[in-house]
Structures are given as structure tokens and as C-alpha cells.
PDB file of C-alpha atoms in Angstrom:
ATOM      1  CA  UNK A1312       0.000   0.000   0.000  1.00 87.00           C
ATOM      2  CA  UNK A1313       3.018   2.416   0.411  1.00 92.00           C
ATOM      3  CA  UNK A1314       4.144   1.642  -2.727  1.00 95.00           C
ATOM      4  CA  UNK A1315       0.877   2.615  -4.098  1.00 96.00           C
ATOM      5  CA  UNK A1316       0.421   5.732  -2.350  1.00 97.00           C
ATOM      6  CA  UNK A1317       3.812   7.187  -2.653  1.00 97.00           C
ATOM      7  CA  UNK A1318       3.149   6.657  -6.341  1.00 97.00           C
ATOM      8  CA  UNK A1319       0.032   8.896  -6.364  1.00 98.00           C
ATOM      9  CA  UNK A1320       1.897  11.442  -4.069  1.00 98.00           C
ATOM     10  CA  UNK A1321       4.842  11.678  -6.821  1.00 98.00           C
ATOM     11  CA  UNK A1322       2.056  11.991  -9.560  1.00 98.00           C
ATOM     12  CA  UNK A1323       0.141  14.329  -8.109  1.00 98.00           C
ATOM     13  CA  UNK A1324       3.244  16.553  -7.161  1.00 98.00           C
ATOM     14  CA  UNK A1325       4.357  16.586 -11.035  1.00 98.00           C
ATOM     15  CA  UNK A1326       0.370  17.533 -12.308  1.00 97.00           C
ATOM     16  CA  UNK A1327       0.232  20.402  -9.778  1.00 97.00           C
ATOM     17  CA  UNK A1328       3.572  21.341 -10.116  1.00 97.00           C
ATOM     18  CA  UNK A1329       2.738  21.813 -13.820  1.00 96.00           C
ATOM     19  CA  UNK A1330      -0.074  23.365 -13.692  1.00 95.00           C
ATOM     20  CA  UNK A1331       0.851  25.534 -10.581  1.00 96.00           C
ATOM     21  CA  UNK A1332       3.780  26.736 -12.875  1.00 97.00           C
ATOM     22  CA  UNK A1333       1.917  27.465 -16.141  1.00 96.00           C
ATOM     23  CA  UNK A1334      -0.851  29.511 -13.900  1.00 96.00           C
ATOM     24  CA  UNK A1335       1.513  31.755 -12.022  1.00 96.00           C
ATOM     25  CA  UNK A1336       3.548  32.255 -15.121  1.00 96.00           C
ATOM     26  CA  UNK A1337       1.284  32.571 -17.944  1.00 95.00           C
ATOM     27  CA  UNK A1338      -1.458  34.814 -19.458  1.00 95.00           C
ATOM     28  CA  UNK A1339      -5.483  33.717 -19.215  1.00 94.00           C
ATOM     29  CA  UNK A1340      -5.140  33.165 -23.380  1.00 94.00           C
ATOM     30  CA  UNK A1341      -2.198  30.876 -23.271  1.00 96.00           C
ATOM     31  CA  UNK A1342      -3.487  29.261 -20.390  1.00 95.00           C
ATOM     32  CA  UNK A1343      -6.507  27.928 -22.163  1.00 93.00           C
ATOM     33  CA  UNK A1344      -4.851  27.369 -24.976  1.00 94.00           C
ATOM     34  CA  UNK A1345      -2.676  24.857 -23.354  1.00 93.00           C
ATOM     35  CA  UNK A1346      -5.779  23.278 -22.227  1.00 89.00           C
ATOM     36  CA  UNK A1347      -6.640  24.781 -18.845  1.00 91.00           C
ATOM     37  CA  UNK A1348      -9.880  25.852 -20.076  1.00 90.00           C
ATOM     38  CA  UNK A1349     -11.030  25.885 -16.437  1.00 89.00           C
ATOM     39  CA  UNK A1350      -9.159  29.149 -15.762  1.00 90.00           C
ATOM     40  CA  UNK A1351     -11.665  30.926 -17.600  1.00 89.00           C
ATOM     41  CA  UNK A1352     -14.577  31.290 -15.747  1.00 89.00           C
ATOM     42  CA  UNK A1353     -12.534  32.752 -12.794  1.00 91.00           C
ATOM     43  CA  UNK A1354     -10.042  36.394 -12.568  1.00 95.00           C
ATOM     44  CA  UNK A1355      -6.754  36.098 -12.463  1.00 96.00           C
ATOM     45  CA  UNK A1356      -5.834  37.219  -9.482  1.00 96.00           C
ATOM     46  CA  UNK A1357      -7.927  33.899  -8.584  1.00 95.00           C
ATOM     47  CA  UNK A1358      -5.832  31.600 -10.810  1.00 95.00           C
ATOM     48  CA  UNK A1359      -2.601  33.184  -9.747  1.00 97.00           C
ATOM     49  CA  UNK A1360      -3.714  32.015  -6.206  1.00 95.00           C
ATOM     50  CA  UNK A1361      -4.461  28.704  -7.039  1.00 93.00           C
ATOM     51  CA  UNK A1362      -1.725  28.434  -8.361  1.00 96.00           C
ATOM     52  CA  UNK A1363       0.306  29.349  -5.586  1.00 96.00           C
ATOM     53  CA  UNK A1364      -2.188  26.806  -3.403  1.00 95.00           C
ATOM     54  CA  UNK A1365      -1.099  23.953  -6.172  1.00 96.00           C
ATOM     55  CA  UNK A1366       2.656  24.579  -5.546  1.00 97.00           C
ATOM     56  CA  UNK A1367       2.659  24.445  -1.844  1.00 97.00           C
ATOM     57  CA  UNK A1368       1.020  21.323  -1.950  1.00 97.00           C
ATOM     58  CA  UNK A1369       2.674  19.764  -4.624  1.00 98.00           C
ATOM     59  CA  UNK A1370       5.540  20.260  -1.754  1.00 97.00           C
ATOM     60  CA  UNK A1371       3.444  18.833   0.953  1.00 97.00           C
ATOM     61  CA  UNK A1372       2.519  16.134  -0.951  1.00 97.00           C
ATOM     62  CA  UNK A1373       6.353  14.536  -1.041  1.00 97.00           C
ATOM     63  CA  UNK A1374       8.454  16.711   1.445  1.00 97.00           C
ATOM     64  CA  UNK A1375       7.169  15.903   4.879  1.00 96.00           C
ATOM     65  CA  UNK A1376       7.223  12.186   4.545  1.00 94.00           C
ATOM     66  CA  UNK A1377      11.194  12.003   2.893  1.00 95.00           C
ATOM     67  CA  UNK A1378      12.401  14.389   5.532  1.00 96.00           C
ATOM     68  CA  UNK A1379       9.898  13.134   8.309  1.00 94.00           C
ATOM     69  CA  UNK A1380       8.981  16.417   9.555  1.00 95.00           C
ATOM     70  CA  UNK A1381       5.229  17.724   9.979  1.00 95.00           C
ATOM     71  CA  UNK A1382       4.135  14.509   8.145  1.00 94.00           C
ATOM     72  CA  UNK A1383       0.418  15.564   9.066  1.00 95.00           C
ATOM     73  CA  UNK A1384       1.177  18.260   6.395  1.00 96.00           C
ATOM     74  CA  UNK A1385       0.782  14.648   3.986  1.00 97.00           C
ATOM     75  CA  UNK A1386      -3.390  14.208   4.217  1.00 97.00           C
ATOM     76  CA  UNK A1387      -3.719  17.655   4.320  1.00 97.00           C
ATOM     77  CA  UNK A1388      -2.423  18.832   1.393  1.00 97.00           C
ATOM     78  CA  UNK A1389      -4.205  15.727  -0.020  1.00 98.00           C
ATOM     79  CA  UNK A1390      -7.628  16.996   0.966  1.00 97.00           C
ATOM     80  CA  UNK A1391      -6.610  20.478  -0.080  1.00 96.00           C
ATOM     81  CA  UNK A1392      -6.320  19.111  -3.608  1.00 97.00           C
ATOM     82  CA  UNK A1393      -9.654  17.182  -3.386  1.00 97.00           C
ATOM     83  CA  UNK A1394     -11.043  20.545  -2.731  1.00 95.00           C
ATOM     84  CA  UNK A1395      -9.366  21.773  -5.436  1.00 92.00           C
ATOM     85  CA  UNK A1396     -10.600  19.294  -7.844  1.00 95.00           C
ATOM     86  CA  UNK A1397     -14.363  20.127  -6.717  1.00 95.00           C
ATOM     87  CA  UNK A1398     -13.700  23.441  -8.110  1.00 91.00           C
ATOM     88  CA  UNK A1399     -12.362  22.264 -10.827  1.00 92.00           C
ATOM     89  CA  UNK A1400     -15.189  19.988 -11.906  1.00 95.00           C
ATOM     90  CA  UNK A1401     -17.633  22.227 -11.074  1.00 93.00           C
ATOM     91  CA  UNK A1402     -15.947  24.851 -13.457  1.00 91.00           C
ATOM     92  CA  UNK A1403     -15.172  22.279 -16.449  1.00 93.00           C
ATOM     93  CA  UNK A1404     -18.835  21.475 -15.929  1.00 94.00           C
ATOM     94  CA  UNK A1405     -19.878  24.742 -16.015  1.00 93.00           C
ATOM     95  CA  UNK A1406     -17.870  24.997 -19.594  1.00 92.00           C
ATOM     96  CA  UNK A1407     -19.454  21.830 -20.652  1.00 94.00           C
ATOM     97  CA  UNK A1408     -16.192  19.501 -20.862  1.00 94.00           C
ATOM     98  CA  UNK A1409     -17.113  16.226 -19.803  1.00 96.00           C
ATOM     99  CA  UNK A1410     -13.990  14.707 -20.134  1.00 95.00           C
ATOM    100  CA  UNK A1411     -12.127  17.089 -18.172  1.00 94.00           C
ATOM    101  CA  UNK A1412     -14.887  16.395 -15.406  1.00 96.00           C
ATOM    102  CA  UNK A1413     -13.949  12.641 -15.839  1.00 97.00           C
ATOM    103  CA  UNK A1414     -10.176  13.595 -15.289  1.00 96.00           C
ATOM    104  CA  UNK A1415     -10.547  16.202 -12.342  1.00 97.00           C
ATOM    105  CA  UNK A1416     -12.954  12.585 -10.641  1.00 98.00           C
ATOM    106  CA  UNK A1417      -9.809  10.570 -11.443  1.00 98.00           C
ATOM    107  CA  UNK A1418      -7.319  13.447  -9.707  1.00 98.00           C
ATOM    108  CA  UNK A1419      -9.977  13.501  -6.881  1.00 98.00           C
ATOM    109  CA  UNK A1420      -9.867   9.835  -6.153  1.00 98.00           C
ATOM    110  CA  UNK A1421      -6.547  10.224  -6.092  1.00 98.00           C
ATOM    111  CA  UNK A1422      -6.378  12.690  -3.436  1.00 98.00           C
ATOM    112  CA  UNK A1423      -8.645  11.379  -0.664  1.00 97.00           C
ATOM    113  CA  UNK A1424      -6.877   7.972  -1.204  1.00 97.00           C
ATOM    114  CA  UNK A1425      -3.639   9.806  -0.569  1.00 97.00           C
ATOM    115  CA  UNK A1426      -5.509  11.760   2.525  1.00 97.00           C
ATOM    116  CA  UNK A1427      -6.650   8.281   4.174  1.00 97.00           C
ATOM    117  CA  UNK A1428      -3.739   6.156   3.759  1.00 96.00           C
ATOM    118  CA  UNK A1429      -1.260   8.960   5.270  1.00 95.00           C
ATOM    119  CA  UNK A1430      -4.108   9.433   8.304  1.00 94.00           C
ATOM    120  CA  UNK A1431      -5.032   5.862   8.922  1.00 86.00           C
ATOM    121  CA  UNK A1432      -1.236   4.427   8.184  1.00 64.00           C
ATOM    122  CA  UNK A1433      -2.363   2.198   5.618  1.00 49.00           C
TER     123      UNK A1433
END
């Protein structure tokens, strides 16, 4: 089971380290051209947030456990991205993208299996 969840911890990191880098450092019109459609319905100074949020978790999701300091910061950062993700399927709902729905489900899943195997010590 660690196997398994350090492997969603590592993916996760690298999807919101992406993203988190393309929405701090890129325009709205690139941004959705790139495919984050899901930026669109929200201002910038929203996005540039978020993106900050992604990249401080993308952190928590691997640094606490390797160094094994303020490992509760783990599940949290895992439920801060299941949060994230209801945002984010609400939005790509909102814009009619099924697909990206379907993917944000996936990243959610993802997430609150990361947050309960950290907490319970699966």
C-alpha cells in the first residue's frame, strides 16, 4: 500500500507542479490554450492564487514524509487538492467539458486515497 500511495503522491506533485507553474507564469489566453480551459470562468488574481495553493502542496505532498517532519502536512495537502478538484469539476462542468470532469474525478480519487492512507497508516 506504500508503494501505491507514494506513487500517487509523486504523480500528483508533477500535475500540480505543472499546472501551478503554467498559472503563475502565464497569461489567461495561453493558459486555455494549453488546455486549462477551467481558468476561464474565474479572474486572475484567482488563478494566480491557485496556483500558488497547487505549488505548496505539490511540496506537501512529497516533502514531509522524505524528511519526516510535519508529516500531518501529507493528508492535508491531499484533501486540499480534493477541494481543489471540486472546483475544478464544477468549473469544467460549467464549460461543458465532460472529459475534463472525468479527469478532475480521477485526480480527486486520487487525493482522498492519498488523505486516508497517510491518516489511517495504511
Amino acid at each position: 500500500m506504500n508503494a501505491l500511495l507514494w506513487t500517487l503522491q509523486v504523480l500528483l506533485a508533477v500535475i500540480f507542479t505543472y499546472s501551478g507553474l503554467a498559472k503563475i507564469s502565464q497569461p489567461e489566453e495561453r493558459l486555455i490554450a494549453i488546455g486549462q480551459t477551467g481558468v476561464a470562468p474565474f479572474p486572475m488574481p484567482v488563478v494566480r492564487f491557485t496556483a500558488l495553493a497547487e505549488l505548496l502542496g505539490a511540496i506537501g505532498l512529497v516533502l514531509p514524509p522524505l524528511t519526516g517532519i510535519a508529516t500531518y502536512l501529507t493528508p492535508l495537502a491531499a484533501v486540499g487538492f480534493a477541494v481543489v478538484m471540486v472546483g475544478a469539476m464544477g468549473s469544467h462542468a460549467y464549460l461543458r467539458e465532460p472529459r475534463n470532469v472525468a479527469l478532475n474525478v480521477v485526480i480527486f480519487i486520487a487525493a482522498l486515497t492519498i488523505a486516508v492512507g497517510r491518516t489511517v497508516g495504511l
